[in-house]
Amino acid sequence: EVQLLESGGGLVQPGGSLRLSCAASGFTLRSYAMTWVRQAPGKGLEWVSSISASRTATYYADSVRGRFTISTDDSKNTLFLQMNILRVDDTAMYYCANMLTSPAGTKPFPGYWGQGALVTVSS
Amino acid sequence: EIVLTQSPGTLSLSPGERVTLSCRASQSVYSTSLAWYQQKPGQAPRLLIYGASSRATGIPDRFSGSGSGTDFTLTISRLEPEDFAVYYCHQYGESPLSFGGGTKVEIK
C-alpha cells in the first residue's frame, strides 16, 4: 500500500526557515517524480514545486522560487522541502504527492497524496 | 501560465442527481494533461480522473471525464452521499502546474 507521511510543520516567525519531510512507503521513491502542493486555510490548491524522476530537474512556482528547495534522499525513500525566508502568505497545509504516468506515457500527474503538514508563519 | 476557471463555485444537489462540473483553461492544455481531484473536509485530495477521461484505480464508473483543448467536464452520473465534496481540476502539461479554484458540491 502506497503511503506518504509528511512531517516538520509548525509555527515559525516571518523570515524563518522550516524543512518538511515526506516519508514514502509502498513504492520506490527513486522511480517517481514527486511534487509539493499547498492549501492555505479555507482556500484552494496551489502547486509549489516538483522534482523529476531522474532528479536532474526541479521546478518551482514563482511565489517560492529562490526561497524553497525541493530534494530527495532516495536511499531513505524521503522527499524534502527546505523553506527559507518564510512569509505570512506561506501559511498553509503542505501536501506531498508522487507523480504517476498514464499508459500512454504523457506528462506525470499527482497520484497518491499524504495527509499534509501544517505550516503557520506568524509573529 | 495556464489559468483554470471552474464553474459553478457551488452546486446544491440531492442524492441521485446527475452533476456536471466545468473547467475552462485560459489556453490549450497540452495533450489532454488534465486531472480531477476530490477533496473532503480534513482530508487530502484524491485522484479521480487523469488524461481528461481516464478513471484512476478504484474510482467508481459513475465518475467520468471528457474534453480537450480548453474545455473539460467532470460528470457524476448519480450522486451518492459520499460524493458531496470539493472538486478541483488540474493541468499538468505545462509548468507552472495549476489548479482550478474548485467547485463545492453540497447537499440540497
mmCIF file of C-alpha atoms in Angstrom:
data_model
loop_
_atom_site.group_PDB
_atom_site.id
_atom_site.type_symbol
_atom_site.label_atom_id
_atom_site.label_comp_id
_atom_site.label_asym_id
_atom_site.label_seq_id
_atom_site.Cartn_x
_atom_site.Cartn_y
_atom_site.Cartn_z
ATOM 1 C CA GLU A 1 0.000 0.000 0.000
ATOM 2 C CA VAL A 2 1.347 3.407 -1.003
ATOM 3 C CA GLN A 3 1.743 5.764 1.950
ATOM 4 C CA LEU A 4 3.191 9.247 2.228
ATOM 5 C CA LEU A 5 3.752 10.812 5.633
ATOM 6 C CA GLU A 6 4.690 14.460 5.939
ATOM 7 C CA SER A 7 6.437 15.898 9.000
ATOM 8 C CA GLY A 8 8.309 19.018 10.041
ATOM 9 C CA GLY A 9 5.485 21.516 10.029
ATOM 10 C CA GLY A 10 4.899 24.009 12.809
ATOM 11 C CA LEU A 11 4.800 27.642 13.841
ATOM 12 C CA VAL A 12 7.608 29.895 12.600
ATOM 13 C CA GLN A 13 8.177 33.627 12.571
ATOM 14 C CA PRO A 14 8.330 35.594 9.320
ATOM 15 C CA GLY A 15 11.797 35.326 7.844
ATOM 16 C CA GLY A 16 12.393 31.953 9.465
ATOM 17 C CA SER A 17 13.031 28.514 7.987
ATOM 18 C CA LEU A 18 11.499 25.056 8.114
ATOM 19 C CA ARG A 19 12.272 21.762 6.424
ATOM 20 C CA LEU A 20 9.401 19.469 5.560
ATOM 21 C CA SER A 21 9.936 15.756 5.101
ATOM 22 C CA CYS A 22 7.767 13.262 3.283
ATOM 23 C CA ALA A 23 8.461 9.617 4.103
ATOM 24 C CA ALA A 24 7.332 7.263 1.365
ATOM 25 C CA SER A 25 6.443 3.598 1.725
ATOM 26 C CA GLY A 26 4.868 1.010 -0.525
ATOM 27 C CA PHE A 27 6.839 2.181 -3.561
ATOM 28 C CA THR A 28 10.402 3.036 -4.535
ATOM 29 C CA LEU A 29 10.825 6.798 -4.407
ATOM 30 C CA ARG A 30 13.700 6.888 -6.906
ATOM 31 C CA SER A 31 11.408 5.662 -9.660
ATOM 32 C CA TYR A 32 8.993 8.578 -9.384
ATOM 33 C CA ALA A 33 8.819 12.300 -9.903
ATOM 34 C CA MET A 34 7.486 13.945 -6.766
ATOM 35 C CA THR A 35 5.661 17.159 -6.008
ATOM 36 C CA TRP A 36 4.576 19.503 -3.222
ATOM 37 C CA VAL A 37 1.173 21.207 -3.256
ATOM 38 C CA ARG A 38 -0.116 23.589 -0.593
ATOM 39 C CA GLN A 39 -3.501 24.800 0.573
ATOM 40 C CA ALA A 40 -3.958 27.965 2.566
ATOM 41 C CA PRO A 41 -6.701 27.794 5.223
ATOM 42 C CA GLY A 42 -10.108 27.775 3.528
ATOM 43 C CA LYS A 43 -8.570 28.171 0.069
ATOM 44 C CA GLY A 44 -7.865 26.045 -2.983
ATOM 45 C CA LEU A 45 -4.859 24.001 -4.033
ATOM 46 C CA GLU A 46 -1.627 25.651 -5.179
ATOM 47 C CA TRP A 47 1.253 23.797 -6.824
ATOM 48 C CA VAL A 48 4.569 24.609 -5.109
ATOM 49 C CA SER A 49 7.390 22.503 -6.557
ATOM 50 C CA SER A 50 8.245 19.288 -8.390
ATOM 51 C CA ILE A 51 11.335 17.166 -8.941
ATOM 52 C CA SER A 52 11.822 14.848 -11.900
ATOM 53 C CA ALA A 53 12.262 11.100 -11.535
ATOM 54 C CA SER A 54 15.852 11.426 -12.758
ATOM 55 C CA ARG A 55 16.430 14.122 -10.082
ATOM 56 C CA THR A 56 18.102 16.274 -12.747
ATOM 57 C CA ALA A 57 15.280 18.819 -12.971
ATOM 58 C CA THR A 58 13.415 20.830 -10.377
ATOM 59 C CA TYR A 59 10.507 23.190 -10.880
ATOM 60 C CA TYR A 60 9.094 25.949 -8.692
ATOM 61 C CA ALA A 61 6.130 28.273 -8.552
ATOM 62 C CA ASP A 62 7.122 31.913 -8.938
ATOM 63 C CA SER A 63 5.860 32.590 -5.415
ATOM 64 C CA VAL A 64 8.516 30.327 -3.846
ATOM 65 C CA ARG A 65 11.388 30.302 -6.346
ATOM 66 C CA GLY A 66 14.637 31.353 -4.685
ATOM 67 C CA ARG A 67 13.269 30.636 -1.196
ATOM 68 C CA PHE A 68 12.230 26.963 -1.335
ATOM 69 C CA THR A 69 14.320 23.961 -2.396
ATOM 70 C CA ILE A 70 12.978 20.503 -3.249
ATOM 71 C CA SER A 71 15.213 17.468 -2.868
ATOM 72 C CA THR A 72 15.173 13.760 -2.118
ATOM 73 C CA ASP A 73 17.169 11.177 -0.231
ATOM 74 C CA ASP A 74 16.277 8.184 -2.334
ATOM 75 C CA SER A 75 18.254 5.845 -0.079
ATOM 76 C CA LYS A 76 15.818 6.766 2.708
ATOM 77 C CA ASN A 77 12.759 6.986 0.469
ATOM 78 C CA THR A 78 12.229 10.560 1.644
ATOM 79 C CA LEU A 79 11.293 13.810 -0.098
ATOM 80 C CA PHE A 80 12.150 17.193 1.379
ATOM 81 C CA LEU A 81 11.106 20.801 1.034
ATOM 82 C CA GLN A 82 13.513 23.337 2.530
ATOM 83 C CA MET A 83 11.639 26.566 3.106
ATOM 84 C CA ASN A 84 13.587 29.751 3.820
ATOM 85 C CA ILE A 85 12.632 33.401 4.245
ATOM 86 C CA LEU A 86 9.116 32.336 5.135
ATOM 87 C CA ARG A 87 6.296 34.839 4.738
ATOM 88 C CA VAL A 88 2.871 35.083 6.325
ATOM 89 C CA ASP A 89 1.302 34.094 2.997
ATOM 90 C CA ASP A 90 3.228 30.786 3.058
ATOM 91 C CA THR A 91 0.872 29.669 5.829
ATOM 92 C CA ALA A 92 -0.793 26.518 4.525
ATOM 93 C CA MET A 93 -1.163 22.776 4.697
ATOM 94 C CA TYR A 94 1.633 21.286 2.609
ATOM 95 C CA TYR A 95 0.975 18.009 0.813
ATOM 96 C CA CYS A 96 3.498 15.762 -0.882
ATOM 97 C CA ALA A 97 2.400 13.518 -3.740
ATOM 98 C CA ASN A 98 4.004 11.040 -6.073
ATOM 99 C CA MET A 99 3.677 11.678 -9.774
ATOM 100 C CA LEU A 100 2.119 8.914 -11.811
ATOM 101 C CA THR A 101 2.181 8.443 -15.570
ATOM 102 C CA SER A 102 -0.538 7.065 -17.790
ATOM 103 C CA PRO A 103 -0.046 4.008 -20.013
ATOM 104 C CA ALA A 104 0.172 6.489 -22.885
ATOM 105 C CA GLY A 105 3.268 7.914 -21.224
ATOM 106 C CA THR A 106 2.359 11.578 -21.203
ATOM 107 C CA LYS A 107 3.333 14.079 -18.521
ATOM 108 C CA PRO A 108 3.218 12.847 -14.885
ATOM 109 C CA PHE A 109 0.437 13.942 -12.559
ATOM 110 C CA PRO A 110 -0.029 13.867 -8.766
ATOM 111 C CA GLY A 111 -1.350 10.437 -7.817
ATOM 112 C CA TYR A 112 -1.142 9.461 -4.162
ATOM 113 C CA TRP A 113 -1.109 12.238 -1.572
ATOM 114 C CA GLY A 114 -0.011 12.402 2.041
ATOM 115 C CA GLN A 115 -2.219 13.830 4.767
ATOM 116 C CA GLY A 116 -0.257 17.052 4.912
ATOM 117 C CA ALA A 117 1.911 19.101 7.259
ATOM 118 C CA LEU A 118 0.635 22.410 8.587
ATOM 119 C CA VAL A 119 2.974 25.378 8.351
ATOM 120 C CA THR A 120 1.980 28.559 10.167
ATOM 121 C CA VAL A 121 4.019 31.707 9.655
ATOM 122 C CA SER A 122 3.172 34.335 12.229
ATOM 123 C CA SER A 123 4.827 36.715 14.649
ATOM 124 C CA GLU B 1 0.765 30.338 -17.003
ATOM 125 C CA ILE B 2 -2.451 28.436 -17.688
ATOM 126 C CA VAL B 3 -5.330 29.701 -15.567
ATOM 127 C CA LEU B 4 -8.125 27.203 -14.884
ATOM 128 C CA THR B 5 -11.607 28.534 -14.169
ATOM 129 C CA GLN B 6 -14.136 26.189 -12.598
ATOM 130 C CA SER B 7 -17.843 26.765 -12.621
ATOM 131 C CA PRO B 8 -20.082 26.951 -10.812
ATOM 132 C CA GLY B 9 -18.455 27.760 -7.479
ATOM 133 C CA THR B 10 -21.076 25.820 -5.526
ATOM 134 C CA LEU B 11 -23.769 23.332 -6.503
ATOM 135 C CA SER B 12 -26.619 22.353 -4.191
ATOM 136 C CA LEU B 13 -27.963 18.966 -5.206
ATOM 137 C CA SER B 14 -29.766 15.920 -3.881
ATOM 138 C CA PRO B 15 -28.511 12.322 -3.813
ATOM 139 C CA GLY B 16 -29.337 10.541 -7.036
ATOM 140 C CA GLU B 17 -28.996 13.630 -9.224
ATOM 141 C CA ARG B 18 -26.624 13.954 -12.160
ATOM 142 C CA VAL B 19 -23.964 16.644 -11.906
ATOM 143 C CA THR B 20 -21.713 18.254 -14.490
ATOM 144 C CA LEU B 21 -18.731 20.329 -13.428
ATOM 145 C CA SER B 22 -16.896 22.624 -15.821
ATOM 146 C CA CYS B 23 -13.216 23.544 -16.067
ATOM 147 C CA ARG B 24 -12.082 26.080 -18.654
ATOM 148 C CA ALA B 25 -8.425 26.791 -19.409
ATOM 149 C CA SER B 26 -7.013 30.152 -20.486
ATOM 150 C CA GLN B 27 -5.060 28.369 -23.229
ATOM 151 C CA SER B 28 -4.995 24.901 -24.705
ATOM 152 C CA VAL B 29 -3.936 22.164 -22.272
ATOM 153 C CA TYR B 30 -1.060 20.065 -23.621
ATOM 154 C CA SER B 31 -2.132 16.612 -24.765
ATOM 155 C CA THR B 32 -5.216 16.414 -22.505
ATOM 156 C CA SER B 33 -2.957 16.656 -19.432
ATOM 157 C CA LEU B 34 -5.925 17.410 -17.221
ATOM 158 C CA ALA B 35 -6.842 15.693 -13.949
ATOM 159 C CA TRP B 36 -9.711 15.910 -11.481
ATOM 160 C CA TYR B 37 -9.432 15.540 -7.706
ATOM 161 C CA GLN B 38 -11.998 15.168 -4.943
ATOM 162 C CA GLN B 39 -11.362 16.646 -1.510
ATOM 163 C CA LYS B 40 -13.450 16.175 1.612
ATOM 164 C CA PRO B 41 -13.060 18.317 4.758
ATOM 165 C CA GLY B 42 -9.910 17.493 6.686
ATOM 166 C CA GLN B 43 -8.670 15.087 4.027
ATOM 167 C CA ALA B 44 -6.066 15.122 1.290
ATOM 168 C CA PRO B 45 -7.194 15.358 -2.329
ATOM 169 C CA ARG B 46 -7.958 12.068 -4.085
ATOM 170 C CA LEU B 47 -7.242 11.472 -7.748
ATOM 171 C CA LEU B 48 -10.385 10.719 -9.759
ATOM 172 C CA ILE B 49 -9.533 11.310 -13.428
ATOM 173 C CA TYR B 50 -6.293 11.783 -15.400
ATOM 174 C CA GLY B 51 -5.661 12.375 -19.081
ATOM 175 C CA ALA B 52 -9.025 14.181 -19.155
ATOM 176 C CA SER B 53 -11.034 10.945 -19.316
ATOM 177 C CA SER B 54 -9.220 8.017 -17.666
ATOM 178 C CA ARG B 55 -10.520 6.894 -14.283
ATOM 179 C CA ALA B 56 -7.936 6.315 -11.579
ATOM 180 C CA THR B 57 -7.672 2.963 -9.862
ATOM 181 C CA GLY B 58 -10.669 2.178 -7.682
ATOM 182 C CA ILE B 59 -12.802 5.095 -8.849
ATOM 183 C CA PRO B 60 -16.458 4.124 -9.457
ATOM 184 C CA ASP B 61 -17.742 4.312 -13.014
ATOM 185 C CA ARG B 62 -20.330 6.923 -12.069
ATOM 186 C CA PHE B 63 -17.417 9.378 -12.419
ATOM 187 C CA SER B 64 -16.442 10.297 -15.960
ATOM 188 C CA GLY B 65 -14.328 12.994 -17.553
ATOM 189 C CA SER B 66 -14.313 14.485 -21.005
ATOM 190 C CA GLY B 67 -12.966 17.376 -23.001
ATOM 191 C CA SER B 68 -9.892 18.653 -24.792
ATOM 192 C CA GLY B 69 -8.213 21.903 -25.657
ATOM 193 C CA THR B 70 -9.608 24.470 -23.262
ATOM 194 C CA ASP B 71 -12.896 22.924 -22.121
ATOM 195 C CA PHE B 72 -13.185 19.975 -19.761
ATOM 196 C CA THR B 73 -16.028 18.378 -17.840
ATOM 197 C CA LEU B 74 -16.383 16.042 -14.872
ATOM 198 C CA THR B 75 -19.698 14.223 -14.700
ATOM 199 C CA ILE B 76 -21.109 12.248 -11.793
ATOM 200 C CA SER B 77 -23.959 10.230 -13.216
ATOM 201 C CA ARG B 78 -25.807 9.670 -9.953
ATOM 202 C CA LEU B 79 -24.723 11.403 -6.764
ATOM 203 C CA GLU B 80 -24.063 9.182 -3.787
ATOM 204 C CA PRO B 81 -23.946 10.597 -0.229
ATOM 205 C CA GLU B 82 -20.148 10.186 -0.156
ATOM 206 C CA ASP B 83 -19.743 12.349 -3.285
ATOM 207 C CA PHE B 84 -20.508 15.622 -1.535
ATOM 208 C CA ALA B 85 -17.124 17.325 -1.562
ATOM 209 C CA VAL B 86 -14.996 19.905 -3.359
ATOM 210 C CA TYR B 87 -13.721 19.042 -6.833
ATOM 211 C CA TYR B 88 -10.601 20.527 -8.406
ATOM 212 C CA CYS B 89 -9.320 20.353 -11.949
ATOM 213 C CA HIS B 90 -5.557 20.410 -12.514
ATOM 214 C CA GLN B 91 -3.410 20.860 -15.610
ATOM 215 C CA TYR B 92 -0.036 19.153 -15.525
ATOM 216 C CA GLY B 93 1.048 19.588 -19.110
ATOM 217 C CA GLU B 94 2.939 22.823 -18.691
ATOM 218 C CA SER B 95 4.948 24.427 -15.920
ATOM 219 C CA PRO B 96 3.867 26.148 -13.796
ATOM 220 C CA LEU B 97 1.329 23.476 -12.991
ATOM 221 C CA SER B 98 -2.029 24.938 -11.968
ATOM 222 C CA PHE B 99 -5.306 24.077 -10.254
ATOM 223 C CA GLY B 100 -8.775 25.460 -10.692
ATOM 224 C CA GLY B 101 -10.439 27.244 -7.804
ATOM 225 C CA GLY B 102 -12.703 24.296 -7.064
ATOM 226 C CA THR B 103 -16.421 23.514 -7.197
ATOM 227 C CA LYS B 104 -18.179 22.596 -3.972
ATOM 228 C CA VAL B 105 -20.966 20.038 -4.341
ATOM 229 C CA GLU B 106 -23.209 20.336 -1.295
ATOM 230 C CA ILE B 107 -26.344 18.616 -0.138
ATOM 231 C CA LYS B 108 -29.514 20.481 -1.001
#
